[in-house]
Short mmCIF file of C-alpha atoms in Angstrom, two decimals:
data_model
loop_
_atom_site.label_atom_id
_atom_site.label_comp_id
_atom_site.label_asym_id
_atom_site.label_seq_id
_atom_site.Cartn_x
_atom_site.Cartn_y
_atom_site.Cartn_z
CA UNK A 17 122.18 101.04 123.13
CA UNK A 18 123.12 102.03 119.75
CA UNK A 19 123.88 104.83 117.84
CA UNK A 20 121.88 106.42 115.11
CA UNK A 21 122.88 104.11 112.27
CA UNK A 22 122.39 100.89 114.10
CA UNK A 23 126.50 100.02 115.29
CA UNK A 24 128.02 99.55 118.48
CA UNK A 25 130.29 102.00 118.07
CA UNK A 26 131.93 104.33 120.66
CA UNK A 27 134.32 106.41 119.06
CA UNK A 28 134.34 107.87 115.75
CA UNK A 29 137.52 107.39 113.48
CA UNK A 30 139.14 110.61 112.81
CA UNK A 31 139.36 109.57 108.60
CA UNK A 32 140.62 112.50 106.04
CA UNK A 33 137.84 114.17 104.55
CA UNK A 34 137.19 112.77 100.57
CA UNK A 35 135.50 114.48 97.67
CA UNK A 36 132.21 116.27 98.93
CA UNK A 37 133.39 117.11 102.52
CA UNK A 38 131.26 119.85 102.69
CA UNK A 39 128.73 117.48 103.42
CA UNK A 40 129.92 115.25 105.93
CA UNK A 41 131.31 115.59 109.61
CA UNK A 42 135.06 114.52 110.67
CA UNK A 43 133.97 110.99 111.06
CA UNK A 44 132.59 110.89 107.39
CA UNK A 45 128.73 111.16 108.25
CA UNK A 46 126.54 113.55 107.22
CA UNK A 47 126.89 116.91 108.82
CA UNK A 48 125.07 117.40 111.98
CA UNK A 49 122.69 120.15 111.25
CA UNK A 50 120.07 120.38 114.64
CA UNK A 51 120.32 123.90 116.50
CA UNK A 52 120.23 124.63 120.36
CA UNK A 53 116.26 125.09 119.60
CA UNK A 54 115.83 122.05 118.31
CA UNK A 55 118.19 119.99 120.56
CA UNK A 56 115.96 121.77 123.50
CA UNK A 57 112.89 120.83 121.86
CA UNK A 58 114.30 116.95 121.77
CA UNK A 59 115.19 117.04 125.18
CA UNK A 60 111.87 118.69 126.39
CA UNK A 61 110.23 115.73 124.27
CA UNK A 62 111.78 113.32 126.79
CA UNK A 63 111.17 115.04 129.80
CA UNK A 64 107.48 116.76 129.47
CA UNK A 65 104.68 114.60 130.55
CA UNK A 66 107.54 112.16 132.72
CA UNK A 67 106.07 111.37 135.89
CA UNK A 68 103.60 114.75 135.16
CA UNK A 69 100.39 112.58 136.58
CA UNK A 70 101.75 111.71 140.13
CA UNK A 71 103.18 114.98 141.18
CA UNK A 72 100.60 116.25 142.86
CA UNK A 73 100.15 113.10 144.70
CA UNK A 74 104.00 113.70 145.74
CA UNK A 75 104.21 117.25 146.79
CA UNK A 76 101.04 116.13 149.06
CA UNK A 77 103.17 113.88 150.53
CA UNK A 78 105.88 116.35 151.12
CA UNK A 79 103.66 119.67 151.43
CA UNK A 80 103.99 123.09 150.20
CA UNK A 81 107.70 123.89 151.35
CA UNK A 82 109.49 120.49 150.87
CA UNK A 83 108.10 119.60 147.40
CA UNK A 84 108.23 122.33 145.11
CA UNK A 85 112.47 122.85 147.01
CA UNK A 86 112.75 119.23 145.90
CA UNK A 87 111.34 119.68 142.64
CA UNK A 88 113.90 122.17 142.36
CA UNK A 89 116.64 120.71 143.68
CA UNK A 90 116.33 118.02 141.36
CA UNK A 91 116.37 120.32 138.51
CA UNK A 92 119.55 121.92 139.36
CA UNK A 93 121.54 118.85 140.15
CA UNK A 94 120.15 117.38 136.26
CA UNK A 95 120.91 120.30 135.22
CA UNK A 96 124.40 120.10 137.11
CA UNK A 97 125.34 116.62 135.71
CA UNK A 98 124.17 117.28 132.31
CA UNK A 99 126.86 120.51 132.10
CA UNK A 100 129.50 117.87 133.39
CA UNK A 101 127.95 115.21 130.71
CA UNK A 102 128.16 117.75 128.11
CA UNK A 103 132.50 117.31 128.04
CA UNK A 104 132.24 113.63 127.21
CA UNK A 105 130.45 113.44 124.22
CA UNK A 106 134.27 114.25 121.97
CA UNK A 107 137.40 111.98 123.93
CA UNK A 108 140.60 113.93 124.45
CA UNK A 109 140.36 117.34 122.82
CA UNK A 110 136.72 119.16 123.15
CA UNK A 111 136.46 120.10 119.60
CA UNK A 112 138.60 117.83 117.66
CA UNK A 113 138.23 114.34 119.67
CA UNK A 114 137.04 111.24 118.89
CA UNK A 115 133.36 111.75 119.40
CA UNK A 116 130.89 109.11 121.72
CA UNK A 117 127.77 108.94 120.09
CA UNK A 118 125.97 106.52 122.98
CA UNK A 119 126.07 106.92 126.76
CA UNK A 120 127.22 103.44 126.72
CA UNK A 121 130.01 104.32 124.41
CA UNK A 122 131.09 106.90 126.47
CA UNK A 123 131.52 104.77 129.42
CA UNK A 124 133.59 102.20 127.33
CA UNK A 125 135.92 104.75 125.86
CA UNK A 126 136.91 106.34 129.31
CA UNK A 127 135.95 103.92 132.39
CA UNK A 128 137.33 100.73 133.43
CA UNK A 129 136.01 97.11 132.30
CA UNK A 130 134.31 96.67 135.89
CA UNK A 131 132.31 100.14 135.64
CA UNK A 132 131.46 99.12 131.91
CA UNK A 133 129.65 96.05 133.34
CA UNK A 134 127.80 97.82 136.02
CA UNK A 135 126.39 100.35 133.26
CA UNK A 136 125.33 98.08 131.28
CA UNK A 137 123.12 95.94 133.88
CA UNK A 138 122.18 99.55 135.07
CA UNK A 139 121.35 100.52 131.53
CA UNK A 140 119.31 97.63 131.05
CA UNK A 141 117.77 96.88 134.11
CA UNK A 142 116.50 100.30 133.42
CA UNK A 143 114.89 100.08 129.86
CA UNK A 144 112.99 96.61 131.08
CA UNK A 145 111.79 98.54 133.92
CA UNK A 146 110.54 101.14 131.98
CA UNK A 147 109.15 99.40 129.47
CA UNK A 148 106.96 97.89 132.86
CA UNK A 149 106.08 101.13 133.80
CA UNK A 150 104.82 102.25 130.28
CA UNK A 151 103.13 98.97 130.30
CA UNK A 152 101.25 99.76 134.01
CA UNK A 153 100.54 103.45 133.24
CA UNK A 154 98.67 102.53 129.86
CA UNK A 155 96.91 99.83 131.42
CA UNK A 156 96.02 102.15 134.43
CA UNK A 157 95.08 105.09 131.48
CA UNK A 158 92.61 102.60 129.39
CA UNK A 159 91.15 101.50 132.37
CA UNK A 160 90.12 104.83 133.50
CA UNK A 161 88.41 105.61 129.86
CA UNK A 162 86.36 102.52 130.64
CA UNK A 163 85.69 103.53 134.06
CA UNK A 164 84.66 107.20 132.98
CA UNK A 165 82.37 105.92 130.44
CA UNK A 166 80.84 103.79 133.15
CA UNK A 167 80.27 106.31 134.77
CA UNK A 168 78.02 108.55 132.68
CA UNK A 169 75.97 105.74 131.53
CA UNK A 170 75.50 104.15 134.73
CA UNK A 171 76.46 106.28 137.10
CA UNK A 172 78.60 104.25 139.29
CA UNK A 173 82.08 103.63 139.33
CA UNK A 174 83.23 100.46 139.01
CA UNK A 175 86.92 100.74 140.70
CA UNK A 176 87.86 96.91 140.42
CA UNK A 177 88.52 96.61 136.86
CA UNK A 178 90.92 93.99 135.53
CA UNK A 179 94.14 95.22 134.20
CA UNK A 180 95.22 92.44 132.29
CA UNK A 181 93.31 92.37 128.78
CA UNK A 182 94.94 96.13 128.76
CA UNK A 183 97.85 95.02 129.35
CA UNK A 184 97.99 92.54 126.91
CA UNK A 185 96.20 94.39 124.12
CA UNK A 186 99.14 97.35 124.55
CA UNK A 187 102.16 94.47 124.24
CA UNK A 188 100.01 93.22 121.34
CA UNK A 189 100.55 96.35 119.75
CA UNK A 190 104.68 96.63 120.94
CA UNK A 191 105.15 93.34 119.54
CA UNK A 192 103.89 94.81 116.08
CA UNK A 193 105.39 98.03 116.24
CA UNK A 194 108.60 96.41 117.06
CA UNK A 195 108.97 94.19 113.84
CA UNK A 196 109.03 98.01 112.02
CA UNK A 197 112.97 98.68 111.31
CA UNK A 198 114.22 101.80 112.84
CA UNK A 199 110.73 102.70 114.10
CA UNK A 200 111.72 105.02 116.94
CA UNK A 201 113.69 107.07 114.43
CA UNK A 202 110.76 108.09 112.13
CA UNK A 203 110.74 111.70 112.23
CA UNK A 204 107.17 111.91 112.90
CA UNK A 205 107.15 109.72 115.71
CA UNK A 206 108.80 112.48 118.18
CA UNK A 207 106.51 114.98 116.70
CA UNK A 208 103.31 112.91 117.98
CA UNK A 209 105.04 111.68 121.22
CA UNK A 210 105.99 115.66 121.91
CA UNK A 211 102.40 116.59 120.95
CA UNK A 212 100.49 113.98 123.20
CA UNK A 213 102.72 114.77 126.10
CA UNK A 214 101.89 118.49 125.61
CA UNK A 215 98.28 117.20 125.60
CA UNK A 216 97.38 115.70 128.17
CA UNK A 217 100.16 117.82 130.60
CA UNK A 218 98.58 120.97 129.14
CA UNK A 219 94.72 119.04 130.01
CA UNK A 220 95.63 117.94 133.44
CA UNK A 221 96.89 121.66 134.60
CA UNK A 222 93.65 122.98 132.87
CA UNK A 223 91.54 120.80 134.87
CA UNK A 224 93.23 121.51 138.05
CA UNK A 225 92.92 125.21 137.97
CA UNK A 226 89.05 124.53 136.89
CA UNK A 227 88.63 122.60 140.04
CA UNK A 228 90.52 125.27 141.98
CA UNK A 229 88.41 127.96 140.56
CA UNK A 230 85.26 125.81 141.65
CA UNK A 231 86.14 125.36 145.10
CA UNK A 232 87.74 128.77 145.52
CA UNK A 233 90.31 127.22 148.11
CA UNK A 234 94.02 126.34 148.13
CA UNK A 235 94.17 122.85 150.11
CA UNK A 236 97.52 121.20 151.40
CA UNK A 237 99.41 122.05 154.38
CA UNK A 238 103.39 123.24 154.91
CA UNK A 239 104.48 119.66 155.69
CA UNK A 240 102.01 117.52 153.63
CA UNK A 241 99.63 114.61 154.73
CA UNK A 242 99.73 114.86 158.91
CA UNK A 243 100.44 111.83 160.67
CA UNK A 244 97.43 110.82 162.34
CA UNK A 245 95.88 110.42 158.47
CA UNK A 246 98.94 108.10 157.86
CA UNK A 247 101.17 106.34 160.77
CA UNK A 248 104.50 107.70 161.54
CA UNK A 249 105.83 104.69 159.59
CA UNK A 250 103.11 105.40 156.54
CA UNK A 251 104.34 108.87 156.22
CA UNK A 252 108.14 108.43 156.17
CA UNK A 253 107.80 105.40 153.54
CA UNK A 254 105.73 107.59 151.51
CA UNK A 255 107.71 110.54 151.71
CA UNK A 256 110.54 108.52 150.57
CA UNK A 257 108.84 106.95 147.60
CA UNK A 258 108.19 111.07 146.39
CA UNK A 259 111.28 111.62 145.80
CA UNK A 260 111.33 109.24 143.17
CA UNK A 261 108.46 110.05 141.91
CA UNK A 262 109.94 113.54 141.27
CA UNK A 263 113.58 112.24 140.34
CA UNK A 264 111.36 110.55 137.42
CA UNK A 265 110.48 113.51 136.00
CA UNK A 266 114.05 114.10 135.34
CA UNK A 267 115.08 110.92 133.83
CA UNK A 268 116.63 111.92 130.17
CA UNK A 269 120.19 110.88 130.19
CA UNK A 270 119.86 107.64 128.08
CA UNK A 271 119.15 109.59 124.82
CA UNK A 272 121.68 112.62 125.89
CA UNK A 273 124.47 111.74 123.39
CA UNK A 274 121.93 110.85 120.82
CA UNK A 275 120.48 113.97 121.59
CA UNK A 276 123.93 115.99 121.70
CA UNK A 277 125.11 113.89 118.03
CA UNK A 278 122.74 116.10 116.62
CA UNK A 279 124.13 119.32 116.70
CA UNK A 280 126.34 121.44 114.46
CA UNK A 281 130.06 121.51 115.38
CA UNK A 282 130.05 125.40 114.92
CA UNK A 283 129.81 126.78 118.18
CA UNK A 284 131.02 123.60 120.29
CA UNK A 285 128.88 120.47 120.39
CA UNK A 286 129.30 120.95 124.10
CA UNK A 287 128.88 124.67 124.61
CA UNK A 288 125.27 124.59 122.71
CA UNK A 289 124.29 121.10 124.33
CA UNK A 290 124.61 123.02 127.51
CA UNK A 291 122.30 125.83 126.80
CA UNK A 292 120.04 123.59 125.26
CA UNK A 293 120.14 121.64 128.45
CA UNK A 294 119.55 124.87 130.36
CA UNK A 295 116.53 125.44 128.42
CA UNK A 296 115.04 122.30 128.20
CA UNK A 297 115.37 121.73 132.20
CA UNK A 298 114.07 125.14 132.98
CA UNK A 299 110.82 125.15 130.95
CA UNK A 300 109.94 121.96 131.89
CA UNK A 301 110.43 122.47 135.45
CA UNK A 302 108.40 125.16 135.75
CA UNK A 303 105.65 123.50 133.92
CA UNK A 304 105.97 120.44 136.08
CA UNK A 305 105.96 122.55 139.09
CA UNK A 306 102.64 124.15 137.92
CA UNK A 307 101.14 121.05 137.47
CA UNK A 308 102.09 119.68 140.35
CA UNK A 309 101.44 122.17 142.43
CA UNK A 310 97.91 123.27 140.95
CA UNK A 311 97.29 119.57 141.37
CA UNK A 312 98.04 119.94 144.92
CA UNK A 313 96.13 122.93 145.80
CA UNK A 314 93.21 121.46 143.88
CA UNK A 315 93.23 118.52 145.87
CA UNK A 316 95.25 118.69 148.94
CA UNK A 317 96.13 115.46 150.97
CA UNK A 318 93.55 113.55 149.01
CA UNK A 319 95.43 114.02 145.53
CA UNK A 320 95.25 111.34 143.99
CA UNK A 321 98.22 109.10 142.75
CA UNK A 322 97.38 109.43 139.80
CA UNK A 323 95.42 112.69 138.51
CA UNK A 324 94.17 111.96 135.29
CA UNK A 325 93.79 108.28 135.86
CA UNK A 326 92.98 107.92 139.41
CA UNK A 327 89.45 110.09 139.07
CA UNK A 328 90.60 113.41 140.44
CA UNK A 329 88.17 114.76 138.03
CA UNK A 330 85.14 113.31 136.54
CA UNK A 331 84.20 116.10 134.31
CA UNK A 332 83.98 116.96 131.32
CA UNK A 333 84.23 113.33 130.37
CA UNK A 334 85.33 113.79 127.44
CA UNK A 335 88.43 115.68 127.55
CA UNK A 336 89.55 113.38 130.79
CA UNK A 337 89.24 110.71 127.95
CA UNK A 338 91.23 112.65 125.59
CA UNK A 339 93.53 112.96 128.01
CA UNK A 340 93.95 109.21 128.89
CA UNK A 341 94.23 108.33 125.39
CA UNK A 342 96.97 111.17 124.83
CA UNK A 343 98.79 108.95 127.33
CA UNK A 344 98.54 105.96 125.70
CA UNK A 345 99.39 107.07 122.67
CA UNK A 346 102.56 108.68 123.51
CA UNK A 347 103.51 105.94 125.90
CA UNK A 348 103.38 103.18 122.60
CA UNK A 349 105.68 106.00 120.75
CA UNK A 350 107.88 106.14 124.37
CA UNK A 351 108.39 102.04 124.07
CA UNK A 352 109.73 102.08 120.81
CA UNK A 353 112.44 104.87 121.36
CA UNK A 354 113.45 103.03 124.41
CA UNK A 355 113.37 99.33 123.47
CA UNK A 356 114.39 99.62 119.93
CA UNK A 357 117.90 100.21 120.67
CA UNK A 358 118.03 97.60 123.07
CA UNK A 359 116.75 95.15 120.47
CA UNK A 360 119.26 95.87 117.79
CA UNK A 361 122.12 95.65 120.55
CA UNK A 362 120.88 92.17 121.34
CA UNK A 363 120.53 90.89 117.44
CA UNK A 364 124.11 92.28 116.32
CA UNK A 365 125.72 90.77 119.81
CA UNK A 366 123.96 87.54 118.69
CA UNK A 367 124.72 87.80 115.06
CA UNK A 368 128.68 88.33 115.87
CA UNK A 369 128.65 85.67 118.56
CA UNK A 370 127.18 83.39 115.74
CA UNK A 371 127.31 84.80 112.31
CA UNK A 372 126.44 80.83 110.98
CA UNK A 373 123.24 80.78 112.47
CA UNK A 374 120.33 80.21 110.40
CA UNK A 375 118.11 80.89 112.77
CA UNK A 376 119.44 84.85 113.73
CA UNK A 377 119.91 85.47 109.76
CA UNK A 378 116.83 84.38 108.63
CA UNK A 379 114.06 86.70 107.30
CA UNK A 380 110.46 86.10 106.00
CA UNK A 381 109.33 87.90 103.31
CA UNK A 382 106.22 88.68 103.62
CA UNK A 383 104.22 90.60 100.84
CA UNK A 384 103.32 94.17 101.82
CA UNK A 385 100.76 96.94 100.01
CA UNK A 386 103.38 99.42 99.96
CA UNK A 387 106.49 97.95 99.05
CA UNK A 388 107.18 94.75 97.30
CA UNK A 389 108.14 92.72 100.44
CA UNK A 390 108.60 92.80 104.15
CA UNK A 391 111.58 91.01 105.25
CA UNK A 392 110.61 89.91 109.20
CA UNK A 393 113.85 88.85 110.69
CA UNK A 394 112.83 85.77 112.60
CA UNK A 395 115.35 86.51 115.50
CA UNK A 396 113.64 90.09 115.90
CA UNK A 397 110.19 88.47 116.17
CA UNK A 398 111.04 85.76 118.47
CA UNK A 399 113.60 88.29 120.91
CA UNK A 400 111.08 90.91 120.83
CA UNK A 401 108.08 88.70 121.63
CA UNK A 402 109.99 87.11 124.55
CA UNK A 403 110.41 90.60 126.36
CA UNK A 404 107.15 92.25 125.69
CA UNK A 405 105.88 89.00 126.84
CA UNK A 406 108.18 89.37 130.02
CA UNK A 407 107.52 92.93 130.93
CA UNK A 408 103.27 91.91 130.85
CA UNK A 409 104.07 89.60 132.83
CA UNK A 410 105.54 91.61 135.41
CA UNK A 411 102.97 94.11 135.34
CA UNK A 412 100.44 91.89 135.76
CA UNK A 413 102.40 90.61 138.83
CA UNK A 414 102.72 94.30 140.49
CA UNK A 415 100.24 96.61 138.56
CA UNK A 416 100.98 99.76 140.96
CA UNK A 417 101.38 102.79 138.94
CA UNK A 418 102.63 105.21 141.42
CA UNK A 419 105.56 102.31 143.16
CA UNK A 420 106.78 101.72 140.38
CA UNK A 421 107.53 105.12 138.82
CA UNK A 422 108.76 105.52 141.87
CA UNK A 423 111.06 102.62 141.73
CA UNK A 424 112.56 103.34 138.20
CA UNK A 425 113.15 107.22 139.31
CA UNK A 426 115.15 105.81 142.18
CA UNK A 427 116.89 102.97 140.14
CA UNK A 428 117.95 105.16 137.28
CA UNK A 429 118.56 108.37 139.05
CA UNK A 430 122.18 107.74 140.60
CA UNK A 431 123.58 105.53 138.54
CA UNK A 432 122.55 107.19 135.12
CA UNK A 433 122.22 111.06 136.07
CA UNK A 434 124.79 111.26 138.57
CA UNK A 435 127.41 108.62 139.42
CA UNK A 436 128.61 107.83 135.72
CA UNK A 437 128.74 111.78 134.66
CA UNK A 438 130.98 112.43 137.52
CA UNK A 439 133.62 109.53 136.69
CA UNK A 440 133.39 110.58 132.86
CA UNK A 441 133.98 113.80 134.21
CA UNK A 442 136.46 113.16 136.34
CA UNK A 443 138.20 111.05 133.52
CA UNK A 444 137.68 113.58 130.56
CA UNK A 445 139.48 116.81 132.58
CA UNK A 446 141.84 114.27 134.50
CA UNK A 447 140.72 115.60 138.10
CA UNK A 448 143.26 114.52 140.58
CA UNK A 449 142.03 112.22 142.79
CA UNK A 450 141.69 113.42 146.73
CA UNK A 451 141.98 116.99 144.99
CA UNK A 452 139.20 119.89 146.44
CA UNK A 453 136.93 119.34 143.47
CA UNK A 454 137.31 115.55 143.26
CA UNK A 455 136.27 115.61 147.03
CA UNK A 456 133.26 118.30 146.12
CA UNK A 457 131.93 115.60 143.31
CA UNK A 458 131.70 112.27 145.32
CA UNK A 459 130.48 114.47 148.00
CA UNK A 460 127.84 114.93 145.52
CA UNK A 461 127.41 111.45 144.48
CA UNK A 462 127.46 109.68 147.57
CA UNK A 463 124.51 112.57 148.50
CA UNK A 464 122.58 111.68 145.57
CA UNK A 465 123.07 107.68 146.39
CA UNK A 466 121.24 108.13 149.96
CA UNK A 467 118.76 109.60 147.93
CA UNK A 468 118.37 107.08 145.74
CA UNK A 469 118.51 104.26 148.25
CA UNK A 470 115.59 106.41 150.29
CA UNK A 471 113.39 106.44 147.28
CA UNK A 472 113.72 103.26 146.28
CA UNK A 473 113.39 101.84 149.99
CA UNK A 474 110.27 103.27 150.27
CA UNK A 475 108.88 102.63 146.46
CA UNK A 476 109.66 98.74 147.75
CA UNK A 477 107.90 99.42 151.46
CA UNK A 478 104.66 100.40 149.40
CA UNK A 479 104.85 97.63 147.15
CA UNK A 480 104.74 95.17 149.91
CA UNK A 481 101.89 97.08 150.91
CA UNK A 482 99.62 97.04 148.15
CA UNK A 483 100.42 93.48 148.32
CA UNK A 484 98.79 92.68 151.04
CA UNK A 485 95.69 93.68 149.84
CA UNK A 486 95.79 92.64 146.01
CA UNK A 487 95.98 88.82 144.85
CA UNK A 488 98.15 88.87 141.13
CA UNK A 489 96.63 87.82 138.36
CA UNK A 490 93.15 88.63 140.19
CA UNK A 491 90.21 90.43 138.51
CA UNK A 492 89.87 92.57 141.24
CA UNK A 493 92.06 95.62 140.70
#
């Protein structure tokens, strides 16, 4: 990933101050200016609406006293990490250092060439997965418009609806979006993300309390779906693929440094990142747990796995639409910020590797309304194409919405929100090792890891399941 202006860098360059200072940071760039309000709201961005749509299904599985304790124990240990995150972001001294301004420059500045390596296939092998799972849950979110509208004009609903024209027609739209330079840093593009996220989130937990209001009964149980509904087997798999549906609520840490970059030096970058952290993780907890849990009671064991999408309601039409399309609008904002980055790290790799290359430094102009010309860069086009085209494939190969949010909440959590905070941690404040609180922090991490292998085990388990029944590629689905 990169930094703000586009370069690989991961420290900043401690450079006396020239004529104008006033305006500019240590490192010579313009003064960071964002507040702990506005770092919360950033952070709040990334995490509201994450996952939102299969929580109910996931306390279900869990029931009324293990899923909203997990929800919260997931909250405090992202909260936890962040705090111990938070000390990275300037190298050596906390207020005068060197600062990070990536994740990834972080871990190059502090860990070891072998840990530098596993973050980046981490950090990677997380963004394509993502950028599946955006691809699924728009797909499943435009098929459920079509199905509603089917609906009211026909009355029937047609479940077995092929994915793969939605699919396609959202990376149509990536692939165009991602020829834009520096798209996911348009300020407006957070603004509409935030506000679609708030949308739908604030539509789903409307509808649930409507529904509760109609039946007039709180459904679920203290230990979720009984066996007997599920086998023993059944229940423990699903169970285990919960928790990462819940862990993906959580998922944030690949834009924390961006995130933390933005804020004035004056209190500590690190003593305001952690209230805004605070913040952030607190409010959308609690309106996570709300949904979740209204979803639950609305619902009970038959929640389905996904609330807006899956036909937990059917009524009013319209603003279930609204709703779907809220998601699919902030989900083709949510693959931009994600993928961008990783497409700039891929052309300036390339471009140093082979600065001769016709082919990487060529651009097409192309005449444009608005300006006099468009330069396409010819490597962008062809790179980006390539991976769009990769991730449809995928999804078209294992459309399940709920495994594979699942899946990336396992996949990312350990790795990105606990195991790499620690070491920076550990690094930054020079923690003996063997020492009481080194001990206390791998006890931690090694915790978190048989979490993470748990979720994912059983996000894999249920893919092999849906499996059985579904044929790829089919127009049955």
């Amino acid at each position: 990933m990169e930094n703000p202006n586009n370069q690989i860098v991961h420290a900043s360059i401690d450079v006396p101050p020239e004529d104008g200072s006033e305006c500019f940071n240590d490192d010579r760039r313009p003064k960071r200016t964002e507040t702990v309000w506005t770092a919360s709201a950033l952070i709040i961005t990334a995490l509201i609406g994450s996952g939102g749509p299969s929580l109910a299904w996931a306390i279900a599985q869990l029931g009324w006293i293990a899923g909203p304790t997990i929800v919260l124990l997931f909250a405090f240990v992202t909260y936890y990490t962040s705090t111990l995150l938070t000390t990275c972001y300037r190298s050596g001294d906390p207020t005068t250092g060197n600062r990070n301004y990536t994740y990834m420059g972080a871990v190059r500045d502090n860990l070891g060439s072998l840990k530098i390596k596993l973050f980046e296939l981490v950090l990677y092998v997380n963004l394509f997965g993502v950028a599946i799972g955006y691809t699924i849950a728009s797909s499943t979110s435009m098929m459920a418009i079509k199905r509603s509208n089917c609906f009211h004009e026909k009355g029937e609903d047609p479940r077995h609806i092929n994915s793969n024209p939605y699919m396609i027609a959202f990376g149509f739209v990536e692939i165009i979006f991602s020829q834009i330079p520096n798209f996911n840093r348009l300020w407006w593009l957070s603004i509409v993300a935030a506000f679609m996220s708030f949308a739908y989130s604030t539509i789903e937990l409307g509808l649930s309390i409507a529904k509760l209001a109609e039946t007039g009964k709180i459904k679920g149980s203290l230990t979720g779906i009984n066996i007997g509904a599920l086998t023993s087997t059944q229940k423990i798999w699903r169970n285990f693929q919960a928790l990462g549906d819940i862990i993906f609520a959580f998922s944030y840490f690949l834009i924390f440094f961006e995130v933390q970059d933005t804020i004035r030096s004056s209190p500590s970058e690190s003593k305001m990142t952690k209230k805004a952290s605070l913040i952030s993780i607190a409010a959308t907890t609690l309106f996570d747990m709300i949904c979740g849990c209204m979803g639950y009671a609305a619902f009970g064991d038959m929640a389905p796995k996904n609330l807006l999408a899956g036909f937990g309601f059917y009524n009013p039409c319209w603003m279930v639409d609204i709703a779907n399309a809220a998601i699919v609008i902030q989900l083709v904002c949510a693959y931009q910020f994600n993928c961008q980055p990783l497409f700039d790290h891929v052309e300036k790799t390339l471009g140093k590797k082979f600065p001769n290359s016709q082919f990487i430094s060529r651009e097409i102009e192309i005449p444009a309304p608005w300006r006099r010309s468009y330069k396409l860069k010819l490597l962008r086009l062809v790179w980006s194409t390539v991976f769009v085209i990769g991730t449809i494939f995928i999804s078209m190969l294992l459309p399940f919405f709920n495994d594979i949010v699942g899946l990336l909440g396992a996949l990312g959590f350990w790795p990105l929100t606990v195991f790499f905070p620690v070491e920076l941690y550990i690094k930054q404040k020079k923690i003996p090792t063997w020492g009481t609180k080194w001990v206390c922090l791998q006890i931690v991490s090694v915790a978190c890891l048989i979490i993470t292998i748990a979720a994912a085990a059983g996000s894999v388990a249920n893919v092999f399941l849906d499996l059985k029944s579904f044929k790829p590629f089919s127009t049955d689905y």
